[in-house]
Amino acid sequence: MNGRKRAAVKASSSSIPCVNQESPILPFRILQLPRRTIYEILARLPIKTLFQCRSVCKRFLRFISDPEFAKLQLSKSQVCILIKTLPLQNASKRLQIAHVESSGSNFQVSKLNFTPKSNLPTIEISHMNACNGLLCLVGSEKDYNFYVCNPILGEFITIQPPYKDRQRGSFWGLGFSTMMDQYKVLQSYYPVVESNNRYVTAEIYTIGTGSWRSIGNAPIDTVALPFNAFLNDTLHWFPCTPNGSEFIHTFDFNSERFGTLPPPNHFREDDKKFTNHSRIGVLEGCLFMIYFTNSNRFDIWVMKEYGVKETWTKQFVVENLYPKQGSWDFYEPMVVLNNGEILMLYNNDAVVCYNQKRKNFRGTKFFRTRSQFDATAYTPSLVSLNNVTKGEQISRMQGTKDYDKPTDFQDCVDCGVQLDNPICNFPTFGVAYGDVNYHADLYGRNTENRCAACADRLVTSMKSFLTLWNM
């Protein structure tokens, strides 16, 4: 290396506080890093760790509450599994979000639990779907309202239907229009008319306007709307009774029009009768659908380029299925782990893992419940309804704090214990390669507005942060 190149490398490296095995302990303040660098590091943390980091200090709180950071975090958010329990009658339902990583033959699982009245606006959740980390919940038959919420932040809005004396149709959903930068709720209903021809009408609610608009008749009345089926500003579903040449139906939130997507070339007319047993959704950022080739095998087809029929690809072949529990069993792919294994929901009562190399299934025990449950892929986010609802009345769920308003804290930010002498200021500390644990412990114990017990729980979060910094 010549002198000029050596000088250039030395100059560039000296401007970045890098850490390596040859360097001694290098003192610096994390907050002296460029804001964009801090954003890039934080955006890669699991949602539970990131949420804990909101309580580190006021500066971190402002960073993570920044709408610009929320968009960056959503683009890099790690796919989790959302569990909705289906308990016995008179028992409350709950949601659970789990971030799962593979570690050899084991799993590393980080969970967040959400209970009714604390993190959810209604106890009786009959259906739900998701869009950009926001959930749209539909209550029981007695509750005609829609609830759009972010359970991570404990925020929700209530959307009332224009009329409560008519029968709601079977399809609805939350979506987002990139062109208009607006969230919208779609629903179908049966008009109250004296006629034997019970056609279905669709209407749409643009969040922030406070009103519904009719968009004409809907092409179908009975659908199997999956939870994880929003992609490219469009909802996707299989109709329960397919008609016509296509059986992937869509609704585009940009044009507000219904449409269809072509299936893979080899699909035949007879395949439509099996859509009740198949699944459609989003896997690794692409639209997928399941095709059963026989009773002991199914293929997972992925549309590599959205809307282009020729890009349907047989991405996975799943063999050696479990012995049938009924006439048909249901498998729903949710997450592809970093070791290539696929986590799937099996018959709404188990999450199983398929190994592509060994071509076999194994059970998982990180979801324990006595009742049935629904599970699906879910991308959590820190998108605040304050930044997307444009005038809607936002409610906060019981037991959640308004973290978006930095104040001069007087209590422990975690447990609420009164602090006689809160510790303030980020510490100036050294970071040495291979010595992350020590400095994470030091950092966790010297953050502001935290009692000693809660500071211990923050240590794990800061280990994750510093580990990313050292990578």
CSV table of C-alpha atoms in Angstrom, one decimal:
chain,number,residue,atom,x,y,z
A,1,MET,CA,0.0,0.0,0.0
A,2,ASN,CA,1.5,3.3,-1.0
A,3,GLY,CA,1.8,6.3,1.3
A,4,ARG,CA,-1.2,8.2,-0.1
A,5,LYS,CA,-3.6,5.2,0.3
A,6,ARG,CA,-2.2,4.5,3.8
A,7,ALA,CA,-2.8,8.1,4.8
A,8,ALA,CA,-6.3,8.0,3.4
A,9,VAL,CA,-7.2,4.8,5.3
A,10,LYS,CA,-5.7,6.3,8.5
A,11,ALA,CA,-7.8,9.5,8.1
A,12,SER,CA,-11.0,7.7,7.4
A,13,SER,CA,-10.6,5.2,10.2
A,14,SER,CA,-9.7,7.9,12.7
A,15,SER,CA,-13.1,9.6,12.1
A,16,ILE,CA,-15.1,6.5,13.0
A,17,PRO,CA,-14.9,5.2,16.6
A,18,CYS,CA,-14.3,1.6,15.4
A,19,VAL,CA,-13.5,-1.2,17.9
A,20,ASN,CA,-11.1,-4.1,17.1
A,21,GLN,CA,-8.9,-6.5,18.9
A,22,GLU,CA,-5.8,-4.5,18.5
A,23,SER,CA,-7.2,-1.2,19.9
A,24,PRO,CA,-7.2,-0.4,23.6
A,25,ILE,CA,-10.4,0.5,25.4
A,26,LEU,CA,-11.8,3.4,23.5
A,27,PRO,CA,-13.8,5.9,25.6
A,28,PHE,CA,-16.7,7.6,23.8
A,29,ARG,CA,-20.3,8.7,24.3
A,30,ILE,CA,-22.9,6.8,22.3
A,31,LEU,CA,-24.8,10.0,21.8
A,32,GLN,CA,-21.8,11.6,20.1
A,33,LEU,CA,-22.5,9.3,17.1
A,34,PRO,CA,-24.4,10.8,14.2
A,35,ARG,CA,-28.1,10.5,14.7
A,36,ARG,CA,-28.5,8.5,11.5
A,37,THR,CA,-26.0,6.0,12.8
A,38,ILE,CA,-27.9,5.6,16.1
A,39,TYR,CA,-31.1,5.2,14.1
A,40,GLU,CA,-29.5,2.4,12.0
A,41,ILE,CA,-28.3,0.5,15.1
A,42,LEU,CA,-31.6,0.9,17.0
A,43,ALA,CA,-33.7,-0.1,14.0
A,44,ARG,CA,-32.0,-3.5,13.9
A,45,LEU,CA,-33.0,-4.4,17.5
A,46,PRO,CA,-35.8,-6.8,18.3
A,47,ILE,CA,-39.0,-5.0,19.1
A,48,LYS,CA,-39.0,-5.9,22.8
A,49,THR,CA,-35.4,-4.7,23.2
A,50,LEU,CA,-36.2,-1.5,21.3
A,51,PHE,CA,-39.2,-0.8,23.4
A,52,GLN,CA,-37.1,-1.2,26.5
A,53,CYS,CA,-34.6,1.3,25.1
A,54,ARG,CA,-37.3,3.9,25.1
A,55,SER,CA,-36.8,4.1,28.9
A,56,VAL,CA,-33.0,4.5,28.7
A,57,CYS,CA,-33.0,8.3,28.7
A,58,LYS,CA,-34.8,11.3,27.2
A,59,ARG,CA,-32.6,11.4,24.2
A,60,PHE,CA,-33.3,7.8,23.3
A,61,LEU,CA,-37.0,8.4,23.9
A,62,ARG,CA,-37.0,11.3,21.4
A,63,PHE,CA,-35.0,9.2,18.9
A,64,ILE,CA,-37.4,6.2,19.1
A,65,SER,CA,-40.5,8.5,19.1
A,66,ASP,CA,-39.4,10.3,15.9
A,67,PRO,CA,-41.7,9.5,13.0
A,68,GLU,CA,-38.6,9.3,10.7
A,69,PHE,CA,-37.2,6.6,12.9
A,70,ALA,CA,-40.5,4.8,13.0
A,71,LYS,CA,-40.5,4.5,9.2
A,72,LEU,CA,-36.9,3.3,9.2
A,73,GLN,CA,-37.7,0.7,11.9
A,74,LEU,CA,-40.7,-0.6,10.0
A,75,SER,CA,-38.6,-1.1,6.9
A,76,LYS,CA,-36.1,-3.2,8.9
A,77,SER,CA,-38.5,-4.7,11.5
A,78,GLN,CA,-37.9,-8.4,12.1
A,79,VAL,CA,-40.9,-10.6,11.4
A,80,CYS,CA,-42.4,-12.0,14.6
A,81,ILE,CA,-45.2,-14.4,15.3
A,82,LEU,CA,-48.5,-13.1,16.6
A,83,ILE,CA,-50.6,-15.4,18.7
A,84,LYS,CA,-54.3,-14.9,19.4
A,85,THR,CA,-55.7,-17.4,21.9
A,86,LEU,CA,-59.1,-18.9,21.4
A,87,PRO,CA,-60.2,-19.7,24.9
A,88,LEU,CA,-63.3,-21.4,26.3
A,89,GLN,CA,-66.4,-19.4,26.7
A,90,ASN,CA,-66.3,-16.5,29.2
A,91,ALA,CA,-62.5,-16.5,29.2
A,92,SER,CA,-60.6,-13.4,28.1
A,93,LYS,CA,-58.6,-13.5,24.9
A,94,ARG,CA,-55.1,-12.2,24.7
A,95,LEU,CA,-52.4,-11.6,22.1
A,96,GLN,CA,-48.8,-12.5,22.3
A,97,ILE,CA,-45.9,-11.4,20.0
A,98,ALA,CA,-42.8,-13.5,19.8
A,99,HIS,CA,-39.6,-12.9,18.1
A,100,VAL,CA,-38.0,-16.3,17.3
A,101,GLU,CA,-34.4,-17.1,16.2
A,102,SER,CA,-32.9,-20.4,15.7
A,103,SER,CA,-29.8,-21.5,17.6
A,104,GLY,CA,-28.8,-24.9,16.3
A,105,SER,CA,-31.6,-27.3,17.3
A,106,ASN,CA,-33.0,-24.8,19.9
A,107,PHE,CA,-35.0,-21.6,19.7
A,108,GLN,CA,-34.3,-18.2,21.2
A,109,VAL,CA,-37.7,-16.6,21.9
A,110,SER,CA,-38.4,-13.1,23.1
A,111,LYS,CA,-42.1,-12.5,24.0
A,112,LEU,CA,-44.5,-9.6,24.6
A,113,ASN,CA,-47.9,-10.3,26.1
A,114,PHE,CA,-50.9,-8.1,25.5
A,115,THR,CA,-54.1,-8.5,27.6
A,116,PRO,CA,-57.6,-7.0,27.2
A,117,LYS,CA,-58.1,-3.6,28.8
A,118,SER,CA,-54.4,-3.2,29.3
A,119,ASN,CA,-53.1,-3.4,25.7
A,120,LEU,CA,-56.2,-4.2,23.7
A,121,PRO,CA,-59.4,-2.1,23.3
A,122,THR,CA,-61.8,-5.0,23.5
A,123,ILE,CA,-62.0,-8.4,25.2
A,124,GLU,CA,-64.1,-10.1,22.5
A,125,ILE,CA,-61.9,-10.1,19.4
A,126,SER,CA,-63.6,-12.1,16.7
A,127,HIS,CA,-61.3,-11.2,13.8
A,128,MET,CA,-58.3,-9.1,13.0
A,129,ASN,CA,-55.8,-8.2,10.3
A,130,ALA,CA,-52.6,-6.2,10.1
A,131,CYS,CA,-51.0,-3.5,8.0
A,132,ASN,CA,-47.6,-1.9,8.6
A,133,GLY,CA,-47.6,-3.1,12.2
A,134,LEU,CA,-51.1,-1.7,13.0
A,135,LEU,CA,-53.9,-4.1,13.9
A,136,CYS,CA,-57.5,-3.8,12.8
A,137,LEU,CA,-59.8,-5.6,15.3
A,138,VAL,CA,-63.4,-6.5,15.0
A,139,GLY,CA,-65.4,-7.2,18.1
A,140,SER,CA,-68.2,-9.7,18.8
A,141,GLU,CA,-71.6,-9.7,17.1
A,142,LYS,CA,-72.8,-7.1,19.7
A,143,ASP,CA,-69.9,-4.8,18.9
A,144,TYR,CA,-70.1,-3.4,15.4
A,145,ASN,CA,-67.1,-1.1,15.8
A,146,PHE,CA,-63.7,-1.4,14.2
A,147,TYR,CA,-60.6,-0.8,16.3
A,148,VAL,CA,-57.3,0.2,14.7
A,149,CYS,CA,-54.5,-0.1,17.3
A,150,ASN,CA,-50.8,-0.3,17.8
A,151,PRO,CA,-50.5,-2.7,20.8
A,152,ILE,CA,-46.8,-1.9,21.2
A,153,LEU,CA,-47.6,1.7,22.0
A,154,GLY,CA,-51.0,1.1,23.6
A,155,GLU,CA,-52.9,3.4,21.2
A,156,PHE,CA,-56.2,2.8,19.4
A,157,ILE,CA,-59.0,4.6,17.6
A,158,THR,CA,-62.6,3.5,17.3
A,159,ILE,CA,-64.3,3.5,13.9
A,160,GLN,CA,-68.1,3.2,14.0
A,161,PRO,CA,-70.0,1.9,11.0
A,162,PRO,CA,-72.4,4.3,9.4
A,163,TYR,CA,-75.4,2.0,10.2
A,164,LYS,CA,-75.8,-0.6,12.9
A,165,ASP,CA,-79.0,-2.2,11.7
A,166,ARG,CA,-77.6,-3.9,8.6
A,167,GLN,CA,-75.7,-7.1,8.3
A,168,ARG,CA,-72.0,-6.9,7.9
A,169,GLY,CA,-70.5,-8.8,5.0
A,170,SER,CA,-67.8,-11.4,5.4
A,171,PHE,CA,-64.8,-9.5,4.1
A,172,TRP,CA,-63.1,-6.4,5.5
A,173,GLY,CA,-59.6,-5.2,6.2
A,174,LEU,CA,-57.1,-2.5,7.0
A,175,GLY,CA,-54.8,-1.3,4.2
A,176,PHE,CA,-52.5,1.5,3.3
A,177,SER,CA,-52.3,3.7,0.1
A,178,THR,CA,-48.7,4.7,-0.6
A,179,MET,CA,-49.9,7.1,-3.3
A,180,MET,CA,-52.1,9.0,-0.9
A,181,ASP,CA,-50.1,8.3,2.3
A,182,GLN,CA,-53.4,7.2,4.0
A,183,TYR,CA,-54.6,4.2,6.0
A,184,LYS,CA,-58.1,2.9,5.0
A,185,VAL,CA,-60.6,0.4,6.3
A,186,LEU,CA,-62.6,-1.7,3.8
A,187,GLN,CA,-65.8,-3.5,4.7
A,188,SER,CA,-68.7,-5.1,2.9
A,189,TYR,CA,-72.4,-5.2,4.0
A,190,TYR,CA,-75.8,-6.3,2.8
A,191,PRO,CA,-78.1,-3.4,2.0
A,192,VAL,CA,-81.4,-3.4,3.8
A,193,VAL,CA,-83.7,-3.8,0.8
A,194,GLU,CA,-86.7,-6.0,0.2
A,195,SER,CA,-85.4,-8.2,-2.6
A,196,ASN,CA,-84.5,-11.8,-3.1
A,197,ASN,CA,-81.3,-10.8,-4.7
A,198,ARG,CA,-79.0,-10.1,-1.7
A,199,TYR,CA,-76.1,-8.4,-3.4
A,200,VAL,CA,-73.1,-7.1,-1.4
A,201,THR,CA,-71.9,-3.5,-1.3
A,202,ALA,CA,-68.5,-2.3,-0.3
A,203,GLU,CA,-67.5,0.9,1.4
A,204,ILE,CA,-64.3,2.4,2.6
A,205,TYR,CA,-63.2,4.6,5.5
A,206,THR,CA,-60.2,6.8,5.1
A,207,ILE,CA,-58.6,7.3,8.5
A,208,GLY,CA,-58.6,11.0,9.3
A,209,THR,CA,-61.7,11.9,7.3
A,210,GLY,CA,-64.3,10.6,9.8
A,211,SER,CA,-66.6,9.3,7.2
A,212,TRP,CA,-67.4,6.2,5.0
A,213,ARG,CA,-67.8,6.2,1.2
A,214,SER,CA,-69.6,3.7,-0.9
A,215,ILE,CA,-67.5,2.2,-3.7
A,216,GLY,CA,-70.2,0.1,-5.4
A,217,ASN,CA,-71.0,-3.6,-5.4
A,218,ALA,CA,-68.4,-6.2,-4.3
A,219,PRO,CA,-67.7,-9.0,-6.7
A,220,ILE,CA,-68.0,-11.8,-4.1
A,221,ASP,CA,-69.8,-12.2,-0.8
A,222,THR,CA,-68.0,-15.1,0.9
A,223,VAL,CA,-64.2,-15.1,1.3
A,224,ALA,CA,-61.5,-16.7,3.3
A,225,LEU,CA,-59.6,-13.6,4.3
A,226,PRO,CA,-56.2,-14.5,5.8
A,227,PHE,CA,-54.6,-12.3,8.4
A,228,ASN,CA,-51.2,-11.9,6.8
A,229,ALA,CA,-52.2,-11.0,3.2
A,230,PHE,CA,-51.4,-7.4,2.7
A,231,LEU,CA,-48.7,-6.6,0.2
A,232,ASN,CA,-48.0,-3.9,-2.4
A,233,ASP,CA,-50.9,-1.8,-1.1
A,234,THR,CA,-53.2,-4.7,-1.8
A,235,LEU,CA,-55.3,-7.2,0.2
A,236,HIS,CA,-55.4,-10.8,-1.1
A,237,TRP,CA,-57.7,-13.7,-0.4
A,238,PHE,CA,-59.3,-16.9,-1.7
A,239,PRO,CA,-63.1,-16.9,-2.3
A,240,CYS,CA,-64.8,-19.8,-0.6
A,241,THR,CA,-66.7,-20.5,-3.8
A,242,PRO,CA,-64.4,-19.5,-6.7
A,243,ASN,CA,-66.0,-18.4,-10.0
A,244,GLY,CA,-64.4,-17.4,-13.3
A,245,SER,CA,-60.9,-18.0,-14.5
A,246,GLU,CA,-59.0,-16.7,-11.5
A,247,PHE,CA,-59.2,-17.5,-7.8
A,248,ILE,CA,-56.8,-15.1,-6.2
A,249,HIS,CA,-58.9,-12.0,-5.5
A,250,THR,CA,-57.5,-8.6,-4.5
A,251,PHE,CA,-58.4,-5.1,-3.4
A,252,ASP,CA,-56.1,-2.3,-4.3
A,253,PHE,CA,-56.1,0.6,-1.7
A,254,ASN,CA,-54.6,3.0,-4.2
A,255,SER,CA,-57.3,2.7,-6.9
A,256,GLU,CA,-60.0,1.4,-4.5
A,257,ARG,CA,-60.8,-1.4,-7.0
A,258,PHE,CA,-61.3,-5.1,-6.8
A,259,GLY,CA,-59.3,-7.3,-9.0
A,260,THR,CA,-57.7,-10.7,-9.5
A,261,LEU,CA,-54.2,-12.2,-9.7
A,262,PRO,CA,-53.2,-15.1,-11.9
A,263,PRO,CA,-52.2,-18.4,-10.2
A,264,PRO,CA,-49.2,-20.4,-11.4
A,265,ASN,CA,-49.5,-21.8,-14.9
A,266,HIS,CA,-50.1,-25.4,-14.0
A,267,PHE,CA,-53.2,-24.7,-11.9
A,268,ARG,CA,-56.3,-26.2,-13.3
A,269,GLU,CA,-60.0,-25.4,-12.9
A,270,ASP,CA,-60.4,-28.4,-10.6
A,271,ASP,CA,-57.9,-26.9,-8.2
A,272,LYS,CA,-60.4,-24.2,-7.2
A,273,LYS,CA,-62.3,-26.6,-5.0
A,274,PHE,CA,-59.4,-27.0,-2.7
A,275,THR,CA,-58.9,-23.3,-1.9
A,276,ASN,CA,-60.7,-23.9,1.5
A,277,HIS,CA,-57.8,-26.1,2.5
A,278,SER,CA,-55.0,-24.0,0.9
A,279,ARG,CA,-53.4,-20.8,2.3
A,280,ILE,CA,-52.3,-17.5,0.8
A,281,GLY,CA,-50.2,-14.9,2.5
A,282,VAL,CA,-46.8,-13.1,2.6
A,283,LEU,CA,-43.6,-15.0,3.2
A,284,GLU,CA,-40.2,-13.3,3.1
A,285,GLY,CA,-41.7,-10.2,1.4
A,286,CYS,CA,-43.4,-12.1,-1.4
A,287,LEU,CA,-46.9,-13.4,-2.0
A,288,PHE,CA,-47.2,-17.2,-1.5
A,289,MET,CA,-49.8,-19.8,-1.9
A,290,ILE,CA,-50.0,-23.5,-0.9
A,291,TYR,CA,-50.7,-26.2,-3.5
A,292,PHE,CA,-51.4,-29.8,-2.2
A,293,THR,CA,-50.0,-32.3,-4.7
A,294,ASN,CA,-51.2,-35.3,-2.6
A,295,SER,CA,-52.2,-36.1,1.0
A,296,ASN,CA,-48.6,-36.3,2.2
A,297,ARG,CA,-47.1,-33.3,0.5
A,298,PHE,CA,-47.7,-29.7,-0.5
A,299,ASP,CA,-45.7,-27.1,-2.4
A,300,ILE,CA,-45.2,-23.4,-1.4
A,301,TRP,CA,-45.3,-21.3,-4.5
A,302,VAL,CA,-43.9,-17.7,-4.3
A,303,MET,CA,-44.6,-14.8,-6.7
A,304,LYS,CA,-41.1,-13.4,-7.0
A,305,GLU,CA,-42.2,-10.3,-9.0
A,306,TYR,CA,-45.5,-9.0,-7.8
A,307,GLY,CA,-48.3,-9.2,-10.5
A,308,VAL,CA,-46.1,-11.1,-13.0
A,309,LYS,CA,-47.6,-14.6,-13.6
A,310,GLU,CA,-44.4,-16.0,-15.0
A,311,THR,CA,-42.5,-15.3,-11.8
A,312,TRP,CA,-44.4,-17.9,-9.7
A,313,THR,CA,-41.7,-20.2,-8.4
A,314,LYS,CA,-42.0,-23.4,-6.4
A,315,GLN,CA,-39.9,-22.2,-3.5
A,316,PHE,CA,-40.4,-25.0,-0.9
A,317,VAL,CA,-41.5,-28.6,-1.0
A,318,VAL,CA,-43.0,-29.8,2.3
A,319,GLU,CA,-43.2,-33.6,2.7
A,320,ASN,CA,-43.9,-36.2,5.4
A,321,LEU,CA,-46.9,-34.4,6.8
A,322,TYR,CA,-48.3,-35.3,10.2
A,323,PRO,CA,-51.0,-38.1,10.2
A,324,LYS,CA,-54.3,-36.5,9.4
A,325,GLN,CA,-56.5,-35.5,12.3
A,326,GLY,CA,-59.5,-35.0,10.0
A,327,SER,CA,-60.4,-35.0,6.3
A,328,TRP,CA,-58.0,-32.1,5.8
A,329,ASP,CA,-55.3,-30.6,7.9
A,330,PHE,CA,-54.2,-27.0,7.7
A,331,TYR,CA,-50.7,-25.7,7.5
A,332,GLU,CA,-49.9,-22.0,7.4
A,333,PRO,CA,-46.2,-21.0,6.8
A,334,MET,CA,-45.3,-18.0,8.9
A,335,VAL,CA,-41.6,-17.4,9.2
A,336,VAL,CA,-38.4,-18.7,7.5
A,337,LEU,CA,-35.7,-18.8,10.2
A,338,ASN,CA,-32.1,-17.9,9.5
A,339,ASN,CA,-31.1,-21.6,9.4
A,340,GLY,CA,-33.7,-22.3,6.6
A,341,GLU,CA,-36.3,-24.0,8.8
A,342,ILE,CA,-39.9,-22.9,8.4
A,343,LEU,CA,-42.3,-22.2,11.3
A,344,MET,CA,-45.9,-23.1,10.5
A,345,LEU,CA,-49.2,-23.0,12.3
A,346,TYR,CA,-50.7,-26.5,12.3
A,347,ASN,CA,-54.5,-26.9,12.7
A,348,ASN,CA,-54.7,-23.9,15.0
A,349,ASP,CA,-53.4,-25.7,18.0
A,350,ALA,CA,-49.6,-26.1,17.4
A,351,VAL,CA,-46.6,-24.2,16.0
A,352,VAL,CA,-44.4,-26.7,14.2
A,353,CYS,CA,-41.0,-26.4,12.5
A,354,TYR,CA,-40.1,-28.0,9.2
A,355,ASN,CA,-36.5,-28.8,8.4
A,356,GLN,CA,-35.9,-28.6,4.6
A,357,LYS,CA,-32.8,-30.7,4.7
A,358,ARG,CA,-34.1,-33.6,6.8
A,359,LYS,CA,-37.6,-33.2,5.3
A,360,ASN,CA,-39.3,-33.7,8.7
A,361,PHE,CA,-41.4,-31.8,11.2
A,362,ARG,CA,-40.7,-31.2,14.9
A,363,GLY,CA,-42.8,-29.7,17.5
A,364,THR,CA,-42.1,-26.4,19.4
A,365,LYS,CA,-42.9,-25.7,23.0
A,366,PHE,CA,-42.4,-22.0,23.2
A,367,PHE,CA,-46.2,-21.3,22.9
A,368,ARG,CA,-48.0,-22.9,25.8
A,369,THR,CA,-51.8,-22.5,26.0
A,370,ARG,CA,-54.6,-24.8,27.1
A,371,SER,CA,-56.9,-23.6,24.3
A,372,GLN,CA,-56.7,-23.3,20.6
A,373,PHE,CA,-55.1,-20.3,19.0
A,374,ASP,CA,-54.4,-18.5,15.8
A,375,ALA,CA,-50.9,-17.7,14.8
A,376,THR,CA,-49.5,-15.7,11.9
A,377,ALA,CA,-46.5,-13.7,10.8
A,378,TYR,CA,-46.6,-10.1,12.1
A,379,THR,CA,-44.3,-7.2,11.6
A,380,PRO,CA,-44.5,-5.0,14.7
A,381,SER,CA,-43.7,-1.3,14.5
A,382,LEU,CA,-43.5,1.9,16.4
A,383,VAL,CA,-45.7,3.9,14.0
A,384,SER,CA,-47.8,6.1,16.3
A,385,LEU,CA,-51.4,6.8,15.5
A,386,ASN,CA,-50.7,10.4,16.4
A,387,ASN,CA,-48.8,10.6,13.1
A,388,VAL,CA,-51.2,8.8,10.8
A,389,THR,CA,-54.8,9.5,12.0
A,390,LYS,CA,-54.9,13.3,11.3
A,391,GLY,CA,-57.5,14.4,13.7
A,392,GLU,CA,-59.0,11.1,14.9
A,393,GLN,CA,-59.6,10.8,18.6
A,394,ILE,CA,-56.9,8.5,20.0
A,395,SER,CA,-57.4,6.5,23.1
A,396,ARG,CA,-54.8,5.0,25.3
A,397,MET,CA,-55.3,1.6,26.8
A,398,GLN,CA,-55.2,1.0,30.5
A,399,GLY,CA,-51.8,0.2,32.0
A,400,THR,CA,-49.9,2.0,29.2
A,401,LYS,CA,-47.8,5.1,29.7
A,402,ASP,CA,-47.6,8.0,27.3
A,403,TYR,CA,-44.0,7.5,26.4
A,404,ASP,CA,-44.2,9.9,23.5
A,405,LYS,CA,-44.2,13.0,25.8
A,406,PRO,CA,-40.7,13.4,27.5
A,407,THR,CA,-41.0,15.0,30.9
A,408,ASP,CA,-38.8,15.5,33.9
A,409,PHE,CA,-39.4,12.1,35.4
A,410,GLN,CA,-39.8,11.8,39.1
A,411,ASP,CA,-40.6,8.1,39.2
A,412,CYS,CA,-38.8,5.0,37.9
A,413,VAL,CA,-39.7,4.7,34.3
A,414,ASP,CA,-40.3,1.0,34.5
A,415,CYS,CA,-42.1,0.2,37.8
A,416,GLY,CA,-43.2,3.7,39.0
A,417,VAL,CA,-41.4,3.6,42.3
A,418,GLN,CA,-40.7,7.1,43.7
A,419,LEU,CA,-37.1,8.1,43.2
A,420,ASP,CA,-35.4,10.2,45.8
A,421,ASN,CA,-32.3,10.9,43.8
A,422,PRO,CA,-32.6,9.9,40.1
A,423,ILE,CA,-29.3,9.2,38.4
A,424,CYS,CA,-28.9,11.4,35.3
A,425,ASN,CA,-26.6,11.6,32.3
A,426,PHE,CA,-25.2,9.0,30.0
A,427,PRO,CA,-22.0,7.7,31.4
A,428,THR,CA,-18.7,8.1,29.5
A,429,PHE,CA,-17.5,4.5,29.3
A,430,GLY,CA,-15.1,2.4,27.3
A,431,VAL,CA,-16.0,-0.3,24.8
A,432,ALA,CA,-13.5,-3.1,24.3
A,433,TYR,CA,-13.8,-5.9,21.8
A,434,GLY,CA,-15.0,-9.1,23.6
A,435,ASP,CA,-15.9,-7.1,26.8
A,436,VAL,CA,-19.5,-6.2,25.9
A,437,ASN,CA,-21.0,-7.8,29.0
A,438,TYR,CA,-19.1,-5.7,31.5
A,439,HIS,CA,-19.9,-2.4,29.8
A,440,ALA,CA,-23.5,-3.3,29.2
A,441,ASP,CA,-23.8,-3.9,32.9
A,442,LEU,CA,-22.1,-0.6,33.7
A,443,TYR,CA,-24.4,1.2,31.2
A,444,GLY,CA,-27.6,-0.4,32.5
A,445,ARG,CA,-26.9,0.7,36.0
A,446,ASN,CA,-26.1,4.3,35.2
A,447,THR,CA,-29.1,5.4,33.2
A,448,GLU,CA,-31.4,8.1,34.4
A,449,ASN,CA,-34.7,7.6,36.2
A,450,ARG,CA,-34.4,3.9,37.0
A,451,CYS,CA,-34.4,2.1,40.3
A,452,ALA,CA,-31.7,-0.6,40.9
A,453,ALA,CA,-34.1,-3.5,40.3
A,454,CYS,CA,-35.3,-2.2,36.9
A,455,ALA,CA,-31.8,-1.2,35.9
A,456,ASP,CA,-30.8,-4.9,36.1
A,457,ARG,CA,-33.5,-5.8,33.5
A,458,LEU,CA,-32.1,-3.2,31.1
A,459,VAL,CA,-28.7,-4.9,31.0
A,460,THR,CA,-29.8,-7.4,28.4
A,461,SER,CA,-31.1,-4.6,26.2
A,462,MET,CA,-27.8,-2.7,26.2
A,463,LYS,CA,-25.9,-5.9,25.6
A,464,SER,CA,-27.9,-6.3,22.3
A,465,PHE,CA,-27.2,-2.6,21.4
A,466,LEU,CA,-23.4,-2.9,22.1
A,467,THR,CA,-23.1,-6.3,20.4
A,468,LEU,CA,-24.6,-4.7,17.2
A,469,TRP,CA,-22.1,-1.8,17.6
A,470,ASN,CA,-19.2,-4.2,17.7
A,471,MET,CA,-20.4,-6.2,14.6
